[in-house]
Amino acid sequence: MKKLALILFGLLGAIALFGCSNNSSSSSAGGSGEPVEGGDLNVAMGSEPDTLDWMYSGESATRKIGWHIYEGLFALDKEYQARPLLAEDYTVSDDKKTYTITLRDGLKFHNGQDVTANDAKASLDRWTKVSSVGKIASSHINSIEATDDKTLVITLKDVYTSLLTDLAAPKASAIIIPSDVAEAAGEQPLTNEQFIGTGPFQFESWKSGNEIVLSKFADYKSRDEEDWGGLTGKKTAYLDSIHFKVVKDPQVMLNGLKTDLYDYVQSIPLDLYEVVTSTPNVEAVTSSNGYSVITPDKSEAPFDDLKVRQALHAALDKEAMAKATYGNDDFYELDGALFTPDQTALYSDENIDNFAAFDEEEAKKLLEESSYDGQPVKIIFSNDNADYAKIAEIAEQQLEAVGFTVELESYEWATYLEKWGDAKNWDMVVVGWSPFFSPNQAGMVSRENNSSGWYHSDRWQELLAQWGTADEGEQQQILAELNKTLYEELPFEKVTNISALDARTTDLQGFDEWYGPRFWNTWKTK
């Protein structure tokens, strides 16, 4: 057996996909002085999660609460490298098909049970069925077996170099839960009684539409590495409890921050940035938020015709669209790559020259040569998101300028998701994609479904298959080819990389922004 280096990805600063560094905030958040034990943290969140089952759901609202409750065998550190979390160590066989993983000593679940390899097996068995990332990994996995209380063996069908990255992915995560919970839940979301993990905070209560409460887990077993950061390394729960409160109005959030009603607020509109930065005892927190896209339905006319998609591509002035939508260029970055400059191991700037292909005359010519018959193309978006609405409105103007007939339809979020699932309801959809952590996890372009606009590409699938067995040098070539395929086949229109804006009181100390707020190693001074 030979040891596999743990630096799978320097990657994903991906996540910082955008104009602002993923690790940034407006000023130092660490503060000085000794940590303070105790206290209740009040966090205002704009949207309530559908579930706290972080394995079942990839939505950001679930993730930002879930990673306080649950942990996996591996997790990403602050540099987005896959590192052990519940795992103590692992080895990989010479043929790279057998992973032997040893659990750390002394791990306990929130219900007091010891964590065993059998729990890990049951959890990963469920992960391969319910997680979007786990389903991808499952096609490469031959078996998952617990050989004793501390040892898990994963045997692959073929060489798959993304396995640890998949196990560490913070989307639809490979969390470890008690085996009886995993088996009872099966392919359904976990219930409130089943929200049992190993993290520094445990689930207490959920009053729908009001708040979700977590409390300190007294028997938490932390790692020792203080410099790892991200979702692994040393974690200390200084706070007694965290109250995630549902607050729809951002102005109410900011007023609550000023009056000490809230300590941290999420998802502030970018036009309030100056208000945040000019408010005493309040600091802005910026973090990556993926990128905004316009996806055409390629399963039927008119966008099943590549020439119509080429006309669409030439018609969109993305710089004008980004400027009008996001305003402050600290919060957006025009870049055509599938990944972003911050994702050092995943970023390639080759074959992206065609990103900024805006040319009205060329768009008119392509549309005239295409099969487009003048029928209205319907763009749908969620009216719960002002950015989506603005992008849709500008796209309508730009497309009509070259000869498209366009209709806009907006829906509240739940209805929007329902409409999005059926191709007959739309021709284009406006949405945002949060960061992903390897090409295999880029479900929006790698699978034939509504998220991808029913994109099927033999070339794309061939490149993904190559990725699974490629070394680092070969992966750079594959990334360049993925970019090339993106602009030759045009499965979607990337608008711009974007960043999100949160805010915190300066009384919150030890806070370290990353891919989203984490409140271990964090305390309140009053």
Short mmCIF file of C-alpha atoms in Angstrom, two decimals:
data_model
loop_
_atom_site.label_atom_id
_atom_site.label_comp_id
_atom_site.label_asym_id
_atom_site.label_seq_id
_atom_site.Cartn_x
_atom_site.Cartn_y
_atom_site.Cartn_z
CA MET A 1 0.00 0.00 0.00
CA LYS A 2 1.25 3.44 -0.63
CA LYS A 3 0.27 6.68 1.01
CA LEU A 4 -1.67 9.11 -1.13
CA ALA A 5 -0.80 12.75 -0.77
CA LEU A 6 -3.65 14.68 0.73
CA ILE A 7 -3.44 17.63 -1.53
CA LEU A 8 -6.10 16.73 -3.99
CA PHE A 9 -6.95 20.26 -4.91
CA GLY A 10 -5.45 23.54 -4.23
CA LEU A 11 -8.53 24.25 -5.94
CA LEU A 12 -11.47 25.70 -5.23
CA GLY A 13 -10.90 28.96 -4.29
CA ALA A 14 -13.37 28.17 -6.89
CA ILE A 15 -15.61 29.23 -4.89
CA ALA A 16 -14.25 32.55 -4.86
CA LEU A 17 -15.24 32.43 -8.27
CA PHE A 18 -15.62 36.02 -8.45
CA GLY A 19 -14.53 39.50 -8.03
CA CYS A 20 -13.86 39.21 -4.34
CA SER A 21 -11.57 36.73 -2.75
CA ASN A 22 -13.45 33.93 -1.08
CA ASN A 23 -11.45 34.47 2.08
CA SER A 24 -12.06 38.17 2.35
CA SER A 25 -14.00 40.54 4.49
CA SER A 26 -13.81 44.29 4.69
CA SER A 27 -11.35 44.18 7.57
CA SER A 28 -9.74 41.74 9.91
CA ALA A 29 -12.40 39.60 11.53
CA GLY A 30 -10.15 37.84 13.96
CA GLY A 31 -9.96 40.48 16.65
CA SER A 32 -7.68 40.35 19.66
CA GLY A 33 -7.99 39.13 23.20
CA GLU A 34 -8.81 35.79 24.75
CA PRO A 35 -11.84 33.78 23.61
CA VAL A 36 -14.97 34.16 25.70
CA GLU A 37 -16.98 31.08 26.64
CA GLY A 38 -20.78 31.11 26.46
CA GLY A 39 -23.45 33.29 24.98
CA ASP A 40 -26.10 32.95 22.30
CA LEU A 41 -25.42 33.90 18.68
CA ASN A 42 -28.28 35.29 16.61
CA VAL A 43 -27.98 34.89 12.84
CA ALA A 44 -30.53 36.41 10.44
CA MET A 45 -31.00 34.38 7.25
CA GLY A 46 -33.09 35.45 4.29
CA SER A 47 -34.33 32.01 3.30
CA GLU A 48 -35.29 28.97 5.33
CA PRO A 49 -33.89 25.59 4.22
CA ASP A 50 -36.22 22.87 3.01
CA THR A 51 -34.31 20.37 5.15
CA LEU A 52 -31.25 20.13 7.38
CA ASP A 53 -30.30 16.84 5.70
CA TRP A 54 -26.98 18.03 4.26
CA MET A 55 -26.52 14.72 2.46
CA TYR A 56 -29.87 14.95 0.73
CA SER A 57 -29.74 18.64 -0.23
CA GLY A 58 -27.15 20.80 -1.96
CA GLU A 59 -28.87 24.13 -1.25
CA SER A 60 -26.82 26.82 0.46
CA ALA A 61 -29.31 27.40 3.29
CA THR A 62 -28.97 23.73 4.29
CA ARG A 63 -25.18 23.78 3.97
CA LYS A 64 -24.63 26.90 6.10
CA ILE A 65 -26.44 25.32 9.04
CA GLY A 66 -25.63 21.67 8.33
CA TRP A 67 -21.87 21.92 8.57
CA HIS A 68 -22.20 22.93 12.23
CA ILE A 69 -24.10 19.69 12.93
CA TYR A 70 -22.52 17.08 10.66
CA GLU A 71 -19.05 15.98 9.57
CA GLY A 72 -17.65 13.60 6.97
CA LEU A 73 -14.62 11.36 6.74
CA PHE A 74 -12.90 14.11 4.74
CA ALA A 75 -13.49 17.84 4.33
CA LEU A 76 -12.01 20.81 2.53
CA ASP A 77 -9.49 22.98 4.36
CA LYS A 78 -9.22 26.76 3.89
CA GLU A 79 -7.18 26.22 0.71
CA TYR A 80 -9.87 23.85 -0.63
CA GLN A 81 -7.67 20.78 -0.30
CA ALA A 82 -9.25 17.49 0.77
CA ARG A 83 -8.11 16.68 4.31
CA PRO A 84 -9.15 14.07 6.89
CA LEU A 85 -11.90 15.05 9.34
CA LEU A 86 -13.44 11.99 11.01
CA ALA A 87 -10.78 9.91 9.28
CA GLU A 88 -7.48 9.54 11.11
CA ASP A 89 -5.59 8.24 8.12
CA TYR A 90 -5.98 6.32 4.88
CA THR A 91 -3.99 4.30 2.37
CA VAL A 92 -4.49 3.53 -1.31
CA SER A 93 -3.49 0.27 -2.98
CA ASP A 94 -0.88 0.18 -5.72
CA ASP A 95 -3.56 -0.24 -8.38
CA LYS A 96 -5.39 2.81 -6.93
CA LYS A 97 -8.63 0.88 -6.61
CA THR A 98 -8.77 0.14 -2.86
CA TYR A 99 -9.01 2.90 -0.23
CA THR A 100 -8.55 1.79 3.39
CA ILE A 101 -9.74 4.47 5.82
CA THR A 102 -9.13 4.44 9.59
CA LEU A 103 -11.46 6.40 11.90
CA ARG A 104 -10.19 8.63 14.72
CA ASP A 105 -10.48 7.48 18.33
CA GLY A 106 -13.10 8.85 20.70
CA LEU A 107 -15.67 10.08 18.17
CA LYS A 108 -19.24 10.34 19.40
CA PHE A 109 -22.59 11.19 17.86
CA HIS A 110 -24.88 13.77 19.45
CA ASN A 111 -27.03 10.94 20.85
CA GLY A 112 -24.04 9.59 22.80
CA GLN A 113 -23.29 6.61 20.56
CA ASP A 114 -19.70 5.87 19.53
CA VAL A 115 -18.93 6.38 15.86
CA THR A 116 -17.97 3.14 14.11
CA ALA A 117 -16.98 2.06 10.63
CA ASN A 118 -20.41 0.46 10.29
CA ASP A 119 -21.97 3.92 10.71
CA ALA A 120 -19.66 5.19 8.00
CA LYS A 121 -20.63 2.32 5.70
CA ALA A 122 -24.37 2.86 6.20
CA SER A 123 -23.95 6.60 5.68
CA LEU A 124 -21.97 6.22 2.46
CA ASP A 125 -24.40 3.60 1.18
CA ARG A 126 -27.16 6.19 1.59
CA TRP A 127 -24.94 8.95 0.12
CA THR A 128 -24.52 6.99 -3.12
CA LYS A 129 -28.32 6.93 -3.47
CA VAL A 130 -29.53 10.37 -2.35
CA SER A 131 -26.65 12.79 -2.97
CA SER A 132 -26.04 14.34 -6.37
CA VAL A 133 -22.30 13.96 -5.73
CA GLY A 134 -22.68 10.47 -4.26
CA LYS A 135 -24.60 9.24 -7.29
CA ILE A 136 -21.70 10.27 -9.51
CA ALA A 137 -19.18 8.53 -7.25
CA SER A 138 -21.35 5.40 -7.04
CA SER A 139 -20.78 4.57 -10.70
CA HIS A 140 -17.10 4.03 -9.82
CA ILE A 141 -17.59 2.20 -6.50
CA ASN A 142 -17.67 -1.58 -6.39
CA SER A 143 -18.12 -2.02 -2.63
CA ILE A 144 -18.02 -0.28 0.75
CA GLU A 145 -17.22 -2.53 3.71
CA ALA A 146 -16.52 -2.10 7.42
CA THR A 147 -13.78 -4.63 8.21
CA ASP A 148 -13.70 -3.75 11.94
CA ASP A 149 -15.00 -0.98 14.22
CA LYS A 150 -12.41 1.54 13.00
CA THR A 151 -11.69 0.48 9.42
CA LEU A 152 -13.65 1.20 6.25
CA VAL A 153 -12.60 -0.21 2.87
CA ILE A 154 -13.86 1.31 -0.38
CA THR A 155 -13.12 -0.77 -3.48
CA LEU A 156 -13.47 0.88 -6.89
CA LYS A 157 -14.44 -0.61 -10.24
CA ASP A 158 -11.89 1.58 -11.98
CA VAL A 159 -9.30 4.20 -11.13
CA TYR A 160 -11.20 7.29 -9.94
CA THR A 161 -8.95 10.07 -8.69
CA SER A 162 -11.89 12.26 -7.60
CA LEU A 163 -13.04 9.92 -4.81
CA LEU A 164 -11.61 11.87 -1.87
CA THR A 165 -12.70 15.14 -3.40
CA ASP A 166 -16.24 13.76 -3.70
CA LEU A 167 -16.13 12.57 -0.08
CA ALA A 168 -15.01 16.08 0.97
CA ALA A 169 -17.45 18.03 -1.20
CA PRO A 170 -19.57 20.51 0.79
CA LYS A 171 -22.57 19.97 -1.49
CA ALA A 172 -24.96 17.09 -0.80
CA SER A 173 -22.20 16.06 1.57
CA ALA A 174 -20.99 12.59 2.57
CA ILE A 175 -21.85 13.20 6.23
CA ILE A 176 -21.55 10.37 8.75
CA ILE A 177 -24.72 9.66 10.76
CA PRO A 178 -25.71 6.71 12.96
CA SER A 179 -26.27 3.54 10.94
CA ASP A 180 -29.79 3.03 12.30
CA VAL A 181 -30.69 6.59 11.24
CA ALA A 182 -29.21 6.14 7.77
CA GLU A 183 -31.04 2.85 7.26
CA ALA A 184 -34.36 4.15 8.61
CA ALA A 185 -34.25 7.30 6.48
CA GLY A 186 -33.31 5.45 3.31
CA GLU A 187 -33.85 7.68 0.31
CA GLN A 188 -36.14 10.11 2.13
CA PRO A 189 -34.92 13.33 3.82
CA LEU A 190 -33.98 13.06 7.48
CA THR A 191 -36.66 14.12 9.97
CA ASN A 192 -36.05 16.51 12.87
CA GLU A 193 -35.48 13.55 15.19
CA GLN A 194 -32.82 12.20 12.82
CA PHE A 195 -30.63 15.33 12.65
CA ILE A 196 -27.79 13.59 14.51
CA GLY A 197 -24.18 14.22 13.62
CA THR A 198 -20.73 14.55 15.17
CA GLY A 199 -20.18 18.30 14.79
CA PRO A 200 -19.39 20.94 17.44
CA PHE A 201 -23.06 21.96 17.61
CA GLN A 202 -26.15 19.75 17.81
CA PHE A 203 -29.71 20.28 16.61
CA GLU A 204 -32.16 21.48 19.27
CA SER A 205 -35.33 22.75 17.60
CA TRP A 206 -36.93 24.11 14.44
CA LYS A 207 -39.91 26.43 14.51
CA SER A 208 -40.83 26.67 10.84
CA GLY A 209 -40.81 30.21 9.49
CA ASN A 210 -39.18 31.50 12.66
CA GLU A 211 -35.89 29.96 13.81
CA ILE A 212 -33.61 26.92 13.94
CA VAL A 213 -31.67 26.46 17.17
CA LEU A 214 -28.38 24.60 17.67
CA SER A 215 -26.58 24.08 20.98
CA LYS A 216 -22.99 23.34 21.96
CA PHE A 217 -22.08 19.62 21.87
CA ALA A 218 -20.17 19.05 25.10
CA ASP A 219 -18.61 15.75 23.97
CA TYR A 220 -17.29 17.03 20.64
CA LYS A 221 -13.98 15.47 19.63
CA SER A 222 -11.92 18.04 17.74
CA ARG A 223 -8.92 17.59 15.49
CA ASP A 224 -5.74 19.37 16.61
CA GLU A 225 -4.62 21.13 13.40
CA GLU A 226 -5.07 24.86 14.03
CA ASP A 227 -3.91 25.95 10.57
CA TRP A 228 -6.20 23.83 8.40
CA GLY A 229 -9.35 25.93 8.59
CA GLY A 230 -12.22 25.51 6.16
CA LEU A 231 -14.37 22.60 7.37
CA THR A 232 -11.63 20.63 9.10
CA GLY A 233 -8.85 21.11 11.63
CA LYS A 234 -9.31 22.36 15.19
CA LYS A 235 -12.88 23.37 16.08
CA THR A 236 -13.96 24.82 19.42
CA ALA A 237 -17.56 25.67 20.26
CA TYR A 238 -17.25 28.73 22.49
CA LEU A 239 -20.90 29.69 22.05
CA ASP A 240 -23.69 28.05 24.03
CA SER A 241 -26.14 28.22 21.15
CA ILE A 242 -26.75 29.51 17.63
CA HIS A 243 -30.18 30.82 16.65
CA PHE A 244 -30.73 30.95 12.88
CA LYS A 245 -33.67 33.33 12.49
CA VAL A 246 -35.72 33.71 9.31
CA VAL A 247 -35.77 37.39 8.32
CA LYS A 248 -36.99 38.23 4.82
CA ASP A 249 -36.36 41.99 4.82
CA PRO A 250 -32.67 43.00 4.49
CA GLN A 251 -33.35 46.41 6.00
CA VAL A 252 -34.80 44.71 9.07
CA MET A 253 -31.62 42.60 9.17
CA LEU A 254 -29.38 45.67 9.15
CA ASN A 255 -31.48 47.50 11.73
CA GLY A 256 -31.27 44.40 13.93
CA LEU A 257 -27.49 44.33 13.51
CA LYS A 258 -27.25 47.97 14.62
CA THR A 259 -29.39 47.36 17.69
CA ASP A 260 -27.70 44.08 18.76
CA LEU A 261 -30.77 42.03 17.89
CA TYR A 262 -28.59 40.07 15.45
CA ASP A 263 -24.87 39.31 15.48
CA TYR A 264 -24.59 38.17 11.87
CA VAL A 265 -26.85 38.69 8.84
CA GLN A 266 -26.78 36.85 5.53
CA SER A 267 -27.42 37.82 1.90
CA ILE A 268 -27.57 41.61 1.99
CA PRO A 269 -28.41 43.23 -1.40
CA LEU A 270 -25.29 44.70 -2.96
CA ASP A 271 -26.86 48.16 -3.23
CA LEU A 272 -26.68 48.32 0.58
CA TYR A 273 -22.91 47.82 0.62
CA GLU A 274 -22.13 51.46 1.42
CA VAL A 275 -24.72 51.44 4.20
CA VAL A 276 -23.02 48.40 5.72
CA THR A 277 -19.50 49.83 5.49
CA SER A 278 -20.53 53.21 6.91
CA THR A 279 -22.35 51.79 9.95
CA PRO A 280 -20.36 51.90 13.24
CA ASN A 281 -19.53 48.53 14.82
CA VAL A 282 -20.62 46.68 11.67
CA GLU A 283 -18.33 45.00 9.15
CA ALA A 284 -19.05 43.67 5.66
CA VAL A 285 -18.26 40.02 4.93
CA THR A 286 -17.83 39.05 1.28
CA SER A 287 -17.79 35.49 0.02
CA SER A 288 -17.96 33.67 -3.25
CA ASN A 289 -21.39 32.84 -4.56
CA GLY A 290 -20.82 30.94 -7.80
CA TYR A 291 -21.93 32.48 -11.06
CA SER A 292 -25.09 33.58 -12.77
CA VAL A 293 -26.21 31.80 -15.93
CA ILE A 294 -28.84 31.75 -18.63
CA THR A 295 -29.58 28.18 -19.71
CA PRO A 296 -31.51 27.34 -22.90
CA ASP A 297 -33.67 24.23 -23.23
CA LYS A 298 -31.81 22.13 -25.80
CA SER A 299 -34.37 19.34 -25.93
CA GLU A 300 -36.63 21.11 -28.45
CA ALA A 301 -36.90 24.09 -30.79
CA PRO A 302 -35.59 26.67 -31.04
CA PHE A 303 -32.45 26.00 -28.97
CA ASP A 304 -31.95 22.43 -30.12
CA ASP A 305 -30.45 24.21 -33.15
CA LEU A 306 -26.81 25.09 -32.41
CA LYS A 307 -27.02 28.06 -34.76
CA VAL A 308 -29.83 29.56 -32.63
CA ARG A 309 -27.62 29.11 -29.56
CA GLN A 310 -24.78 30.80 -31.43
CA ALA A 311 -27.11 33.72 -32.17
CA LEU A 312 -28.05 33.86 -28.49
CA HIS A 313 -24.38 33.88 -27.53
CA ALA A 314 -23.54 36.74 -29.90
CA ALA A 315 -26.57 38.77 -28.79
CA LEU A 316 -25.66 38.94 -25.09
CA ASP A 317 -23.56 41.87 -23.89
CA LYS A 318 -22.47 40.28 -20.61
CA GLU A 319 -20.44 43.25 -19.41
CA ALA A 320 -23.48 45.53 -19.66
CA MET A 321 -25.62 42.84 -18.05
CA ALA A 322 -23.23 42.36 -15.09
CA LYS A 323 -22.78 46.09 -14.54
CA ALA A 324 -26.51 46.76 -14.54
CA THR A 325 -27.28 43.79 -12.29
CA TYR A 326 -24.49 43.92 -9.71
CA GLY A 327 -23.32 47.53 -9.94
CA ASN A 328 -20.21 47.44 -7.77
CA ASP A 329 -17.47 45.66 -9.70
CA ASP A 330 -16.01 44.42 -6.41
CA PHE A 331 -18.85 41.90 -6.52
CA TYR A 332 -18.56 40.52 -10.02
CA GLU A 333 -15.81 39.34 -12.36
CA LEU A 334 -16.19 38.61 -16.05
CA ASP A 335 -14.41 35.36 -16.79
CA GLY A 336 -15.36 32.64 -19.25
CA ALA A 337 -13.78 29.56 -17.65
CA LEU A 338 -15.81 26.69 -16.25
CA PHE A 339 -13.94 27.22 -12.97
CA THR A 340 -12.39 30.41 -11.62
CA PRO A 341 -8.95 31.94 -11.11
CA ASP A 342 -9.13 31.25 -7.37
CA GLN A 343 -9.48 27.52 -8.07
CA THR A 344 -5.83 27.14 -8.83
CA ALA A 345 -5.95 23.39 -9.52
CA LEU A 346 -9.15 23.64 -11.56
CA TYR A 347 -8.75 26.90 -13.43
CA SER A 348 -7.68 27.12 -17.04
CA ASP A 349 -7.77 30.33 -19.05
CA GLU A 350 -7.29 28.45 -22.32
CA ASN A 351 -10.08 28.42 -24.92
CA ILE A 352 -12.20 31.12 -23.28
CA ASP A 353 -11.69 33.95 -25.79
CA ASN A 354 -15.19 33.38 -27.14
CA PHE A 355 -16.79 34.25 -23.79
CA ALA A 356 -17.12 37.90 -24.76
CA ALA A 357 -18.48 37.36 -28.26
CA PHE A 358 -21.06 40.17 -28.22
CA ASP A 359 -21.76 41.23 -31.81
CA GLU A 360 -25.28 42.35 -32.71
CA GLU A 361 -24.75 42.14 -36.46
CA GLU A 362 -23.31 38.64 -36.21
CA ALA A 363 -26.23 37.62 -33.99
CA LYS A 364 -28.73 38.88 -36.58
CA LYS A 365 -26.92 37.02 -39.34
CA LEU A 366 -26.78 33.75 -37.36
CA LEU A 367 -30.45 34.02 -36.43
CA GLU A 368 -31.42 34.59 -40.05
CA GLU A 369 -29.48 31.49 -41.10
CA SER A 370 -30.96 29.36 -38.31
CA SER A 371 -34.21 27.43 -38.01
CA TYR A 372 -35.73 30.06 -35.72
CA ASP A 373 -39.24 30.90 -36.95
CA GLY A 374 -40.02 33.98 -34.90
CA GLN A 375 -42.05 32.21 -32.23
CA PRO A 376 -41.72 33.75 -28.76
CA VAL A 377 -39.00 32.32 -26.55
CA LYS A 378 -40.04 32.19 -22.90
CA ILE A 379 -37.56 33.17 -20.18
CA ILE A 380 -38.53 32.12 -16.65
CA PHE A 381 -36.97 33.30 -13.39
CA SER A 382 -37.71 33.57 -9.68
CA ASN A 383 -39.10 36.92 -8.59
CA ASP A 384 -37.68 36.24 -5.12
CA ASN A 385 -34.26 37.18 -6.52
CA ALA A 386 -33.79 40.71 -7.84
CA ASP A 387 -30.60 39.71 -9.70
CA TYR A 388 -32.41 37.05 -11.72
CA ALA A 389 -35.13 39.53 -12.61
CA LYS A 390 -32.62 42.14 -13.80
CA ILE A 391 -30.67 39.62 -15.90
CA ALA A 392 -33.91 38.41 -17.51
CA GLU A 393 -35.03 41.97 -18.31
CA ILE A 394 -31.70 42.90 -19.89
CA ALA A 395 -31.56 39.62 -21.83
CA GLU A 396 -35.03 40.38 -23.21
CA GLN A 397 -33.85 43.77 -24.49
CA GLN A 398 -30.65 42.41 -26.00
CA LEU A 399 -32.35 39.44 -27.69
CA GLU A 400 -35.17 41.50 -29.15
CA ALA A 401 -32.57 43.89 -30.58
CA VAL A 402 -31.29 41.09 -32.87
CA GLY A 403 -34.63 39.58 -33.88
CA PHE A 404 -35.81 37.23 -31.14
CA THR A 405 -39.33 37.53 -29.81
CA VAL A 406 -39.18 37.20 -26.03
CA GLU A 407 -41.66 36.62 -23.20
CA LEU A 408 -40.75 36.89 -19.51
CA GLU A 409 -42.47 34.88 -16.80
CA SER A 410 -41.62 35.18 -13.12
CA TYR A 411 -42.68 32.95 -10.23
CA GLU A 412 -42.15 32.71 -6.51
CA TRP A 413 -39.36 30.26 -5.71
CA ALA A 414 -41.32 27.05 -5.11
CA THR A 415 -43.42 27.50 -8.26
CA TYR A 416 -40.31 28.46 -10.23
CA LEU A 417 -38.63 25.19 -9.27
CA GLU A 418 -41.74 23.26 -10.29
CA LYS A 419 -41.94 25.01 -13.66
CA TRP A 420 -38.22 24.52 -14.23
CA GLY A 421 -38.66 20.76 -14.04
CA ASP A 422 -40.73 20.54 -17.24
CA ALA A 423 -39.30 21.59 -20.63
CA LYS A 424 -42.68 22.67 -21.97
CA ASN A 425 -42.75 25.55 -19.46
CA TRP A 426 -39.69 27.44 -20.69
CA ASP A 427 -37.13 28.07 -23.39
CA MET A 428 -34.54 29.78 -21.19
CA VAL A 429 -34.08 29.90 -17.42
CA VAL A 430 -32.11 32.43 -15.37
CA VAL A 431 -30.47 31.06 -12.24
CA GLY A 432 -27.29 31.14 -10.16
CA TRP A 433 -24.95 28.20 -9.70
CA SER A 434 -23.01 27.91 -6.49
CA PRO A 435 -19.44 26.62 -6.83
CA PHE A 436 -18.68 23.00 -7.57
CA PHE A 437 -15.51 21.15 -6.73
CA SER A 438 -14.53 19.01 -9.69
CA PRO A 439 -15.80 18.53 -13.25
CA ASN A 440 -17.53 15.36 -12.07
CA GLN A 441 -19.60 17.46 -9.68
CA ALA A 442 -20.64 19.98 -12.31
CA GLY A 443 -24.05 18.37 -12.54
CA MET A 444 -25.54 21.28 -14.41
CA VAL A 445 -23.49 20.46 -17.47
CA SER A 446 -22.61 16.81 -17.01
CA ARG A 447 -26.08 15.28 -16.80
CA GLU A 448 -29.09 15.30 -19.07
CA ASN A 449 -31.64 17.06 -16.84
CA ASN A 450 -33.53 20.31 -16.37
CA SER A 451 -30.60 22.00 -14.59
CA SER A 452 -28.47 21.57 -17.69
CA GLY A 453 -31.32 22.37 -20.06
CA TRP A 454 -31.24 18.73 -21.19
CA TYR A 455 -27.68 18.92 -22.39
CA HIS A 456 -26.35 15.66 -23.79
CA SER A 457 -22.84 15.62 -25.15
CA ASP A 458 -20.71 12.59 -25.94
CA ARG A 459 -17.67 14.85 -25.99
CA TRP A 460 -18.38 16.20 -22.51
CA GLN A 461 -18.91 12.73 -21.09
CA GLU A 462 -15.68 11.53 -22.71
CA LEU A 463 -13.74 14.33 -21.03
CA LEU A 464 -15.29 13.53 -17.65
CA ALA A 465 -14.31 9.88 -18.07
CA GLN A 466 -10.73 10.95 -18.82
CA TRP A 467 -10.69 13.20 -15.75
CA GLY A 468 -11.33 10.27 -13.43
CA THR A 469 -8.03 8.60 -14.31
CA ALA A 470 -5.86 11.60 -15.25
CA ASP A 471 -2.79 12.90 -13.45
CA GLU A 472 -2.33 16.60 -12.66
CA GLY A 473 -0.74 17.52 -15.98
CA GLU A 474 -3.38 15.67 -17.98
CA GLN A 475 -6.12 17.34 -15.96
CA GLN A 476 -4.96 20.77 -17.09
CA GLN A 477 -5.36 19.65 -20.70
CA ILE A 478 -8.83 18.31 -19.93
CA LEU A 479 -9.84 21.60 -18.30
CA ALA A 480 -8.80 23.45 -21.44
CA GLU A 481 -10.83 21.01 -23.54
CA LEU A 482 -13.87 21.46 -21.28
CA ASN A 483 -13.65 25.22 -21.84
CA LYS A 484 -13.39 24.63 -25.58
CA THR A 485 -16.44 22.34 -25.57
CA LEU A 486 -18.36 24.92 -23.57
CA TYR A 487 -18.03 27.48 -26.36
CA GLU A 488 -18.38 25.07 -29.25
CA GLU A 489 -21.59 23.43 -27.95
CA LEU A 490 -22.94 26.34 -25.85
CA PRO A 491 -24.94 24.36 -23.26
CA PHE A 492 -25.44 27.51 -21.19
CA GLU A 493 -24.47 31.18 -21.10
CA LYS A 494 -22.26 32.11 -18.20
CA VAL A 495 -22.98 35.73 -17.29
CA THR A 496 -20.41 36.52 -14.60
CA ASN A 497 -18.70 35.25 -11.46
CA ILE A 498 -20.35 36.79 -8.41
CA SER A 499 -19.80 37.38 -4.70
CA ALA A 500 -22.31 37.57 -1.86
CA LEU A 501 -22.53 40.19 0.87
CA ASP A 502 -23.11 39.37 4.54
CA ALA A 503 -22.48 41.58 7.58
CA ARG A 504 -21.46 41.07 11.21
CA THR A 505 -21.14 43.01 14.40
CA THR A 506 -17.58 43.76 15.51
CA ASP A 507 -18.46 42.12 18.85
CA LEU A 508 -18.18 38.81 17.00
CA GLN A 509 -14.56 37.72 17.36
CA GLY A 510 -12.44 34.91 15.92
CA PHE A 511 -14.67 34.84 12.86
CA ASP A 512 -12.95 33.63 9.69
CA GLU A 513 -14.88 33.89 6.43
CA TRP A 514 -14.56 31.12 3.89
CA TYR A 515 -17.10 29.52 1.56
CA GLY A 516 -19.80 30.59 4.01
CA PRO A 517 -20.08 31.48 7.69
CA ARG A 518 -18.91 28.94 10.26
CA PHE A 519 -19.31 29.75 13.94
CA TRP A 520 -16.93 27.36 15.66
CA ASN A 521 -13.72 29.07 16.90
CA THR A 522 -15.90 32.19 17.21
CA TRP A 523 -17.03 34.06 20.31
CA LYS A 524 -18.87 37.21 21.41
CA THR A 525 -17.23 39.92 23.48
CA LYS A 526 -20.54 40.89 25.02
#
